[in-house]
Coordinates of C-alpha atoms and ligand atoms in Angstrom, one line a residue:
M774 CA -45.1 -14.2 96.4
G775 CA -44.5 -10.5 96.1
D776 CA -45.0 -7.9 93.4
I777 CA -42.8 -7.8 90.4
V778 CA -41.0 -4.5 90.1
F779 CA -39.4 -3.2 86.9
Q780 CA -37.3 -0.2 86.3
N781 CA -39.2 1.6 83.6
T782 CA -37.0 3.6 81.2
L783 CA -40.1 5.8 80.7
G784 CA -40.0 8.0 83.8
G785 CA -36.9 6.2 85.2
K786 CA -38.7 4.8 88.2
N787 CA -39.2 1.4 89.7
Q788 CA -42.8 0.4 89.2
V789 CA -44.9 -2.6 90.2
F790 CA -45.8 -4.6 87.1
V791 CA -49.6 -4.5 86.6
P792 CA -50.6 -5.7 83.1
L793 CA -53.4 -4.1 81.2
H794 CA -55.3 -7.3 80.9
P795 CA -55.2 -9.2 84.2
G796 CA -53.2 -12.5 84.0
Q797 CA -51.7 -11.6 80.6
A798 CA -48.4 -10.1 79.7
R799 CA -48.2 -8.7 76.2
M800 CA -44.7 -7.9 75.2
Y801 CA -42.8 -6.8 72.1
T802 CA -39.1 -7.4 71.8
C803 CA -37.2 -5.8 68.9
G804 CA -35.5 -8.6 67.1
P805 CA -32.3 -8.7 65.0
T806 CA -31.6 -6.8 61.9
V807 CA -30.7 -9.7 59.7
Y808 CA -27.8 -8.4 57.6
D809 CA -25.3 -10.7 59.3
F810 CA -25.0 -13.3 62.0
A811 CA -26.1 -12.1 65.4
H812 CA -23.3 -11.4 67.8
I813 CA -22.8 -12.2 71.4
G814 CA -23.9 -8.7 72.4
N815 CA -27.2 -9.2 70.6
F816 CA -27.6 -12.4 72.5
R817 CA -27.1 -10.7 75.8
T818 CA -30.3 -8.8 75.1
F819 CA -32.1 -11.8 73.7
V820 CA -31.2 -14.0 76.7
F821 CA -32.4 -11.2 79.0
Q822 CA -35.7 -11.1 77.1
D823 CA -36.0 -14.9 77.5
V824 CA -35.3 -14.6 81.2
L825 CA -38.1 -12.0 81.4
R826 CA -40.6 -14.2 79.6
R827 CA -39.7 -17.3 81.6
F828 CA -40.1 -15.4 84.8
L829 CA -43.5 -14.1 83.9
R830 CA -44.5 -17.5 82.8
S831 CA -43.3 -19.0 86.1
R832 CA -45.6 -16.5 87.8
G833 CA -48.6 -17.7 86.0
F834 CA -48.9 -15.0 83.4
E835 CA -50.0 -15.9 79.9
V836 CA -47.2 -14.4 77.9
I837 CA -47.9 -13.1 74.4
Q838 CA -44.6 -12.1 73.0
V839 CA -44.0 -10.7 69.5
T840 CA -40.5 -10.4 68.1
N841 CA -39.6 -9.3 64.6
F842 CA -36.9 -9.8 62.1
T843 CA -35.9 -6.4 60.6
D844 CA -35.4 -7.8 57.1
V845 CA -35.4 -4.4 55.3
D846 CA -33.2 -1.4 56.3
D847 CA -30.4 0.7 55.0
R848 CA -27.7 -1.9 55.7
I849 CA -29.7 -4.9 54.3
I850 CA -30.5 -3.1 51.1
A851 CA -26.8 -2.2 50.6
K852 CA -25.5 -5.7 51.5
A853 CA -28.1 -7.5 49.3
A854 CA -27.3 -5.3 46.4
E855 CA -23.6 -6.1 46.9
A856 CA -24.3 -9.8 46.9
K857 CA -26.6 -9.4 43.9
L858 CA -29.5 -11.0 45.8
D859 CA -33.0 -9.8 46.5
I860 CA -33.4 -8.8 50.1
R861 CA -35.6 -11.8 50.9
E862 CA -32.9 -14.3 49.6
Y863 CA -30.2 -12.3 51.3
T864 CA -31.9 -12.3 54.7
D865 CA -33.2 -15.9 54.7
K866 CA -29.8 -17.3 55.5
Y867 CA -29.4 -15.1 58.6
I868 CA -32.9 -15.7 59.8
D869 CA -32.3 -19.5 59.7
A870 CA -29.0 -19.1 61.5
F871 CA -30.7 -16.9 64.1
L872 CA -33.5 -19.4 64.8
A873 CA -30.9 -22.1 65.2
D874 CA -28.8 -20.0 67.5
Q875 CA -31.8 -19.2 69.6
R876 CA -32.5 -22.9 70.1
V877 CA -28.9 -23.6 71.0
L878 CA -29.1 -20.9 73.7
G879 CA -32.3 -22.3 75.1
I880 CA -34.2 -19.1 74.2
R881 CA -37.9 -20.0 74.0
K882 CA -39.7 -19.1 70.8
P883 CA -42.1 -16.2 71.2
E884 CA -45.7 -16.7 70.3
Y885 CA -45.2 -14.6 67.1
T886 CA -41.9 -14.3 65.2
V887 CA -42.6 -12.1 62.3
R888 CA -40.8 -10.5 59.3
A889 CA -41.1 -6.8 58.6
T890 CA -41.4 -7.5 54.9
D891 CA -44.6 -9.5 55.5
H892 CA -46.2 -6.4 57.0
I893 CA -45.8 -3.7 54.4
E894 CA -49.6 -3.2 54.2
D895 CA -49.9 -2.7 58.0
M896 CA -47.1 -0.1 57.8
V897 CA -48.8 1.7 54.9
Q898 CA -52.1 1.8 56.8
L899 CA -50.3 3.2 59.8
I900 CA -48.7 5.9 57.7
E901 CA -52.1 6.7 56.2
R902 CA -53.5 7.1 59.6
L903 CA -50.7 9.5 60.6
T904 CA -51.2 11.5 57.4
A905 CA -55.0 11.8 58.0
K906 CA -54.2 13.3 61.4
G907 CA -51.7 15.8 60.0
F908 CA -48.5 14.3 61.4
T909 CA -46.7 13.7 58.1
Y910 CA -45.3 15.6 55.0
V911 CA -43.8 14.5 51.8
S912 CA -40.4 15.6 50.6
D913 CA -38.8 14.2 47.4
G914 CA -41.2 11.3 47.4
S915 CA -40.3 10.3 51.0
I916 CA -42.8 10.7 53.9
Y917 CA -41.6 12.2 57.1
F918 CA -43.0 12.4 60.6
R919 CA -43.2 16.0 61.8
I920 CA -41.9 15.8 65.4
S921 CA -42.9 19.4 66.3
Q922 CA -46.5 18.2 65.9
F923 CA -46.1 15.7 68.7
P924 CA -45.4 17.6 72.0
D925 CA -44.4 14.5 73.9
Y926 CA -41.5 13.8 71.5
G927 CA -38.4 13.0 73.6
K928 CA -40.3 11.7 76.7
L929 CA -38.4 8.4 76.8
T930 CA -34.8 9.6 76.3
H931 CA -35.2 13.3 77.2
V932 CA -33.8 14.5 73.9
D933 CA -34.0 18.2 73.7
T934 CA -36.0 19.3 70.7
A935 CA -36.1 23.0 71.4
G936 CA -33.4 24.0 68.9
I937 CA -34.6 21.8 66.1
K938 CA -35.7 23.7 63.0
A939 CA -39.1 22.6 61.7
G940 CA -38.7 20.6 58.6
A941 CA -35.1 19.5 59.3
R942 CA -35.0 15.9 58.3
V943 CA -32.9 12.8 58.8
D944 CA -33.0 9.9 56.3
V945 CA -30.9 7.2 57.8
D946 CA -32.4 4.6 60.1
R947 CA -29.8 4.9 62.9
Y948 CA -28.7 8.3 64.1
D949 CA -27.6 10.1 67.3
K950 CA -29.5 12.3 69.7
A951 CA -27.6 15.2 68.3
D952 CA -29.4 14.5 65.0
A953 CA -32.9 14.4 66.5
R954 CA -35.1 15.6 63.6
D955 CA -38.1 14.7 61.5
F956 CA -37.6 11.0 60.5
A957 CA -38.6 9.0 57.5
L958 CA -41.6 6.8 57.7
W959 CA -41.5 5.8 54.1
K960 CA -38.5 6.2 51.8
A961 CA -38.6 6.9 48.1
P962 CA -36.4 4.5 46.2
K963 CA -32.9 5.7 45.1
P964 CA -32.1 4.8 41.4
G965 CA -31.8 1.1 41.0
E966 CA -32.9 0.4 44.6
F967 CA -35.5 -2.2 45.5
F968 CA -39.0 -0.8 46.3
W969 CA -42.6 -1.8 47.0
K970 CA -45.4 -0.2 44.9
T971 CA -48.1 1.0 47.4
R972 CA -50.9 3.5 47.8
I973 CA -48.5 5.9 49.4
G974 CA -46.1 5.7 46.5
P975 CA -43.2 3.5 45.6
G976 CA -40.6 3.0 48.3
R977 CA -39.9 1.1 51.5
P978 CA -40.6 1.6 55.1
G979 CA -38.3 3.3 57.6
W980 CA -37.0 1.0 60.4
H981 CA -39.1 2.6 63.2
I982 CA -42.5 2.2 61.6
E983 CA -41.9 -1.5 61.2
C984 CA -42.0 -2.2 64.9
S985 CA -44.9 0.1 65.7
A986 CA -47.0 -1.6 63.0
M987 CA -46.1 -5.2 64.0
A988 CA -46.4 -4.5 67.7
M989 CA -49.9 -3.0 67.5
K990 CA -51.1 -5.6 64.9
Y991 CA -50.6 -8.5 67.3
L992 CA -50.7 -7.0 70.7
G993 CA -53.2 -4.1 70.5
E994 CA -52.6 -0.3 70.7
T995 CA -51.3 -0.3 74.2
I996 CA -48.9 -3.1 75.1
D997 CA -47.4 -4.0 78.5
I998 CA -43.7 -4.4 77.9
H999 CA -41.4 -3.4 75.2
S1000 CA -37.7 -4.1 75.4
G1001 CA -34.4 -4.0 73.6
G1002 CA -30.8 -3.0 74.1
V1003 CA -30.0 0.6 75.3
D1004 CA -28.9 1.6 71.9
L1005 CA -32.5 1.2 70.7
A1006 CA -34.0 3.7 73.1
F1007 CA -33.0 6.6 70.8
P1008 CA -34.0 7.0 68.1
H1009 CA -35.8 3.7 67.5
H1010 CA -38.1 3.5 70.6
E1011 CA -38.5 7.3 70.8
N1012 CA -39.8 7.3 67.2
E1013 CA -42.0 4.2 67.8
I1014 CA -43.7 6.1 70.7
A1015 CA -44.2 9.2 68.5
Q1016 CA -45.7 7.3 65.6
S1017 CA -47.9 5.0 67.6
E1018 CA -49.3 7.5 70.1
A1019 CA -49.8 10.1 67.3
A1020 CA -51.9 7.6 65.4
T1021 CA -53.9 6.1 68.3
G1022 CA -54.0 8.9 70.9
K1023 CA -53.3 6.1 73.5
P1024 CA -50.2 5.2 75.5
F1025 CA -48.2 2.8 73.3
V1026 CA -46.2 1.0 76.0
R1027 CA -46.5 0.8 79.8
Y1028 CA -43.1 -0.6 80.7
W1029 CA -40.0 0.0 78.7
L1030 CA -37.0 -2.2 79.7
H1031 CA -33.6 -1.7 78.2
A1032 CA -30.6 -4.0 78.6
E1033 CA -27.2 -2.4 79.0
H1034 CA -24.6 -3.4 76.5
L1035 CA -22.2 -6.3 76.6
L1036 CA -18.5 -5.3 76.4
V1037 CA -15.6 -7.6 75.6
D1038 CA -12.6 -7.1 77.9
S1039 CA -14.1 -3.8 78.9
Q1040 CA -14.3 -2.5 75.3
K1041 CA -17.0 -2.0 72.9
M1042 CA -17.2 -5.0 70.7
S1043 CA -16.1 -4.2 67.1
K1044 CA -14.7 -6.0 64.2
S1045 CA -11.8 -3.6 63.9
L1046 CA -10.7 -4.3 67.5
G1047 CA -10.8 -8.1 66.8
N1048 CA -13.0 -8.7 69.8
F1049 CA -16.2 -9.4 67.9
Y1050 CA -17.8 -12.8 68.5
T1051 CA -20.8 -14.5 67.0
L1052 CA -22.3 -17.4 69.0
R1053 CA -20.6 -19.8 66.6
D1054 CA -17.2 -18.2 67.1
L1055 CA -17.5 -19.0 70.8
L1056 CA -18.7 -22.5 70.3
E1057 CA -15.9 -23.2 67.9
K1058 CA -13.5 -22.3 70.6
G1059 CA -14.9 -25.1 72.6
N1060 CA -17.3 -23.2 74.8
K1061 CA -20.6 -25.0 75.6
P1062 CA -24.0 -23.5 74.9
S1063 CA -24.9 -23.7 78.6
T1064 CA -21.8 -21.8 79.6
I1065 CA -22.7 -19.0 77.3
R1066 CA -26.3 -18.9 78.3
F1067 CA -25.3 -18.9 82.0
L1068 CA -22.8 -16.1 81.6
L1069 CA -25.3 -14.0 79.7
A1070 CA -28.1 -14.5 82.1
S1071 CA -26.0 -14.1 85.3
V1072 CA -25.6 -10.3 85.1
P1073 CA -28.7 -8.3 85.7
Y1074 CA -29.9 -6.7 82.5
R1075 CA -29.5 -3.1 83.7
R1076 CA -25.8 -3.6 84.4
Q1077 CA -23.1 -3.7 81.7
L1078 CA -21.8 -7.2 81.1
N1079 CA -18.1 -7.4 80.7
F1080 CA -17.5 -10.5 78.7
T1081 CA -14.1 -12.1 79.3
Q1082 CA -12.3 -15.5 79.0
E1083 CA -12.2 -15.7 82.7
G1084 CA -16.0 -15.1 83.0
L1085 CA -16.5 -17.9 80.5
Q1086 CA -14.4 -20.3 82.6
Q1087 CA -16.2 -19.3 85.8
A1088 CA -19.6 -19.8 84.1
A1089 CA -18.5 -23.2 82.9
S1090 CA -17.5 -24.3 86.4
S1091 CA -20.8 -22.9 87.8
V1092 CA -22.8 -25.0 85.4
E1093 CA -20.6 -28.0 86.2
R1094 CA -21.2 -27.5 89.9
L1095 CA -24.9 -27.2 89.5
R1096 CA -25.1 -30.3 87.4
N1097 CA -22.9 -32.3 89.7
F1098 CA -24.9 -31.2 92.6
T1099 CA -28.1 -32.3 90.9
I1100 CA -26.6 -35.7 90.3
R1101 CA -25.5 -36.0 93.9
L1102 CA -29.0 -35.1 95.1
N1103 CA -30.7 -37.6 92.8
T1104 CA -28.4 -40.5 93.2
S1105 CA -27.4 -40.6 96.8
K1106 CA -29.3 -42.3 99.6
F1107 CA -29.8 -40.2 102.7
P1108 CA -31.1 -41.2 106.2
E1109 CA -34.8 -40.9 106.8
G1110 CA -36.0 -37.6 108.3
T1111 CA -35.8 -33.9 107.8
S1112 CA -33.1 -31.5 108.9
T1113 CA -32.9 -27.7 109.1
V1114 CA -31.6 -27.8 105.5
S1115 CA -35.3 -28.0 104.5
E1116 CA -35.9 -24.6 106.0
S1117 CA -32.8 -23.2 104.3
A1118 CA -34.2 -24.5 101.0
E1119 CA -37.5 -22.8 101.5
R1120 CA -35.6 -19.6 102.3
A1121 CA -33.5 -20.0 99.2
S1122 CA -36.6 -20.4 97.1
K1123 CA -38.1 -17.3 98.5
D1124 CA -34.8 -15.3 98.1
F1125 CA -34.5 -16.5 94.5
E1126 CA -38.0 -15.3 93.7
R1127 CA -37.5 -12.0 95.6
A1128 CA -34.4 -11.3 93.7
L1129 CA -36.1 -11.8 90.3
E1130 CA -39.1 -9.7 91.5
D1131 CA -36.5 -6.9 92.0
D1132 CA -36.2 -5.9 88.3
L1133 CA -34.8 -9.4 87.4
N1134 CA -31.8 -9.3 89.7
T1135 CA -30.3 -12.6 88.3
A1136 CA -27.0 -12.2 90.2
Q1137 CA -28.8 -12.1 93.5
A1138 CA -31.1 -15.0 92.5
L1139 CA -28.0 -17.1 91.7
A1140 CA -26.4 -16.2 95.0
A1141 CA -29.4 -17.7 96.8
V1142 CA -29.0 -20.9 94.9
F1143 CA -25.3 -21.2 95.4
D1144 CA -25.5 -20.5 99.1
L1145 CA -28.0 -23.3 99.4
I1146 CA -25.7 -25.7 97.4
R1147 CA -22.8 -24.9 99.7
E1148 CA -24.9 -25.6 102.8
V1149 CA -26.3 -28.8 101.4
N1150 CA -22.8 -30.1 100.4
V1151 CA -21.5 -29.4 103.9
A1152 CA -24.6 -31.1 105.4
V1153 CA -24.2 -34.2 103.1
D1154 CA -20.4 -34.4 104.0
H1155 CA -21.3 -34.4 107.7
G1156 CA -24.0 -36.9 107.3
E1157 CA -26.6 -34.4 108.4
F1158 CA -28.6 -34.1 105.2
Q1159 CA -31.7 -36.3 105.3
Q1160 CA -34.1 -37.8 102.7
G1161 CA -36.9 -35.3 103.6
D1162 CA -34.6 -32.4 102.6
V1163 CA -34.4 -33.7 99.0
A1164 CA -37.8 -32.4 97.9
P1165 CA -37.5 -28.8 99.0
V1166 CA -33.9 -28.6 97.6
R1167 CA -35.1 -30.0 94.3
K1168 CA -37.9 -27.5 94.3
T1169 CA -35.3 -24.7 94.5
L1170 CA -33.4 -26.2 91.7
E1171 CA -36.5 -26.5 89.6
S1172 CA -37.4 -22.8 90.1
F1173 CA -33.8 -22.0 89.2
D1174 CA -33.9 -24.0 86.0
A1175 CA -37.2 -22.7 84.9
I1176 CA -35.4 -19.4 84.4
F1177 CA -31.7 -20.3 83.8
A1178 CA -32.3 -23.5 81.8
V1179 CA -28.8 -25.0 82.1
L1180 CA -29.2 -28.1 84.2
Q1181 CA -30.0 -30.5 81.5
D1182 CA -26.8 -31.9 80.0
D1183 CA -27.7 -31.4 76.4
D1184 CA -24.8 -29.3 75.1
D1185 CA -23.5 -32.0 72.7
E1186 CA -27.0 -32.5 71.3
K1187 CA -27.4 -28.8 70.7
L1188 CA -24.0 -28.5 69.0
R1189 CA -24.9 -31.4 66.7
S1190 CA -28.2 -29.7 65.9
I1191 CA -26.2 -26.9 64.2
G1192 CA -23.7 -29.3 62.6
M1193 CA -20.9 -28.7 65.1
E1194 CA -18.7 -31.4 66.5
A1195 CA -19.7 -32.2 70.1
G1196 CA -17.4 -32.3 73.1
A1197 CA -15.4 -29.4 74.5
K1198 CA -12.1 -28.8 72.9
A1199 CA -9.0 -28.2 74.9
P1200 CA -8.3 -24.5 75.5
S1201 CA -5.8 -23.0 73.1
N1202 CA -2.3 -21.9 74.2
E1203 CA -3.5 -18.3 73.7
Q1204 CA -6.5 -18.8 76.0
I1205 CA -4.3 -20.4 78.7
E1206 CA -1.8 -17.5 78.5
E1207 CA -4.6 -15.1 78.9
L1208 CA -5.8 -16.8 82.1
V1209 CA -2.3 -17.1 83.4
T1210 CA -1.8 -13.4 83.0
A1211 CA -5.2 -12.7 84.7
R1212 CA -4.1 -14.8 87.6
Q1213 CA -0.8 -12.9 87.9
V1214 CA -2.7 -9.6 88.0
A1215 CA -5.1 -11.0 90.6
R1216 CA -2.1 -12.0 92.8
K1217 CA -0.5 -8.7 92.4
T1218 CA -3.7 -7.0 93.5
R1219 CA -3.9 -9.5 96.4
D1220 CA -7.1 -11.0 95.1
F1221 CA -6.1 -14.5 96.1
A1222 CA -9.5 -15.9 95.9
K1223 CA -9.7 -15.0 92.2
A1224 CA -6.2 -16.3 91.6
D1225 CA -7.1 -19.6 93.2
R1226 CA -10.2 -19.8 91.2
I1227 CA -8.3 -19.4 87.9
R1228 CA -5.8 -22.0 88.9
Q1229 CA -8.7 -24.4 89.8
D1230 CA -10.5 -23.7 86.6
L1231 CA -7.4 -24.4 84.6
A1232 CA -6.8 -27.6 86.6
N1233 CA -10.3 -28.7 85.8
Q1234 CA -9.3 -28.5 82.1
G1235 CA -6.1 -30.5 82.7
I1236 CA -3.8 -27.5 82.8
I1237 CA -1.2 -27.5 85.6
L1238 CA 0.5 -24.3 86.7
E1239 CA 4.0 -24.2 88.2
D1240 CA 5.0 -21.1 90.0
S1241 CA 8.8 -20.6 90.1
K1242 CA 10.7 -18.4 92.5
D1243 CA 11.7 -16.0 89.8
G1244 CA 8.0 -15.1 89.5
I1245 CA 7.6 -16.8 86.1
V1246 CA 4.6 -19.1 85.8
R1247 CA 5.0 -22.2 83.6
W1248 CA 2.1 -24.3 82.6
K1249 CA 1.7 -27.7 81.1
R1250 CA -1.1 -30.0 79.9
K1251 CA -1.7 -33.1 81.9
Ligands
LIG1115 P1 -29.8 -5.0 66.0 O1 -29.8 -6.2 65.2 O2 -28.6 -4.1 65.8 O3 -31.1 -4.2 65.9 O4 -29.8 -5.5 67.5 C1 -30.5 -6.5 68.1 C2 -30.6 -6.3 69.6 O5 -29.3 -6.5 70.2 C3 -31.1 -5.0 70.0 O6 -32.0 -5.1 71.1 C4 -29.8 -4.2 70.4 O7 -30.1 -3.2 71.3 C5 -29.1 -5.4 71.0 N1 -27.6 -5.1 71.1 C6 -26.8 -4.7 70.1 N2 -25.5 -4.6 70.5 C7 -25.5 -5.0 71.8 C8 -24.5 -5.2 72.8 N3 -23.2 -5.0 72.5 N4 -24.9 -5.6 74.0 C9 -26.2 -5.9 74.3 N5 -27.2 -5.8 73.4 C10 -26.8 -5.3 72.1
LIG1116 ZN1 -37.9 -2.4 67.0

């Protein structure tokens, strides 16, 4: 097997993955801010991180992964106050929901899943270390990180700090590059606001210090991989680097991996556009957990993922195909012997691995598996497939499923585990209309393969299309 190569956001280059401690991969993945249910965009990133950990595991690395719940930040404080709950009570509900969603999507539990509010003392210690080294100052009871003191500030996202006036501050947790300034490590409480009483004064931590403190506590001062969605690179990860490296004088992270965003119908997902989905929204519409996992995992993480109804249909038929194929392989009797398909299976296994070695190119890895399935199906139909071919083909499928985890037909069980009715619901009229329109567009642009695929997907769900001469498409349920 070859080297694993990652595109490192720090430096922007492709680099061979060499962990600091041989045989071990220590990684930190920024977890959800639990002020609401996680949405499907969040899960794009969390599924990518799961693919990453599964791949490293499959290569024999001992993975030590830490992920956090950001259970204190500006939004949580505001929402908890609105709900008249303390922040722990307020966030418990979303943490439970997240853990359940994670199971439904086949996301393996990291070795450590930790809450920010359980690590206030670690954060206080880190801030004290920074103060001892002269990286902080106090203003109105809040403690700020002085970015002019850290010459490497901006090395991850190339933010220009030249024009920033010393002492210019930003108090909110999330802000744009245009607002690059000294950021709050510790925030003094506003009147009536919840706070911790600590050696560094009353208040609560800024968002960024949380991750630095938790990452270093469990993984050491230099960690191998740190990941999140692209929106976290600035300011969150830039600030994590500044705080951690200023405190320790050592490199904080060796490989930074950032997932591009998920878009819905080519638009940013937002509640106001009405295209905002939680996992449960999609399950309630009748989508299976395996469909959603497959779709999220199928697009390489460095590429934007355009989430569409049509993409869901395609993912559902891909999973169906894979499962049917596995059944065919496991239940049919083939003549004794070995054919050239065995060599194709070996090749497919290698191509699958090679694709993942290439910065987790999941699309390419899938292509290798589907090419093999096509070839095997033809061979079986022609009576050329032989019993000795079963093992190498099964091996390819096992490698595939160690990463994609969709072969087991456990969707109903997973749905029931979160109290949802099992069994796919029939698509709504609205969903059908959407697909009919997508097919019309495909035909107009002469993409007949796509048009046929949509017709077939609909037929699989019992929806029959009738094309009339006047160009109007009618549909009916079987
Ligand atoms: P948050 O709860 O906002 O801190 O986000 C949790 C994770 O989801 C982070 O890694 C974000 O970068 C990621 N994320 C947020 N929105 C999207 C999106 N639309 N697509 C992909 N990842 C996202
Ligand atoms: Zn973080």
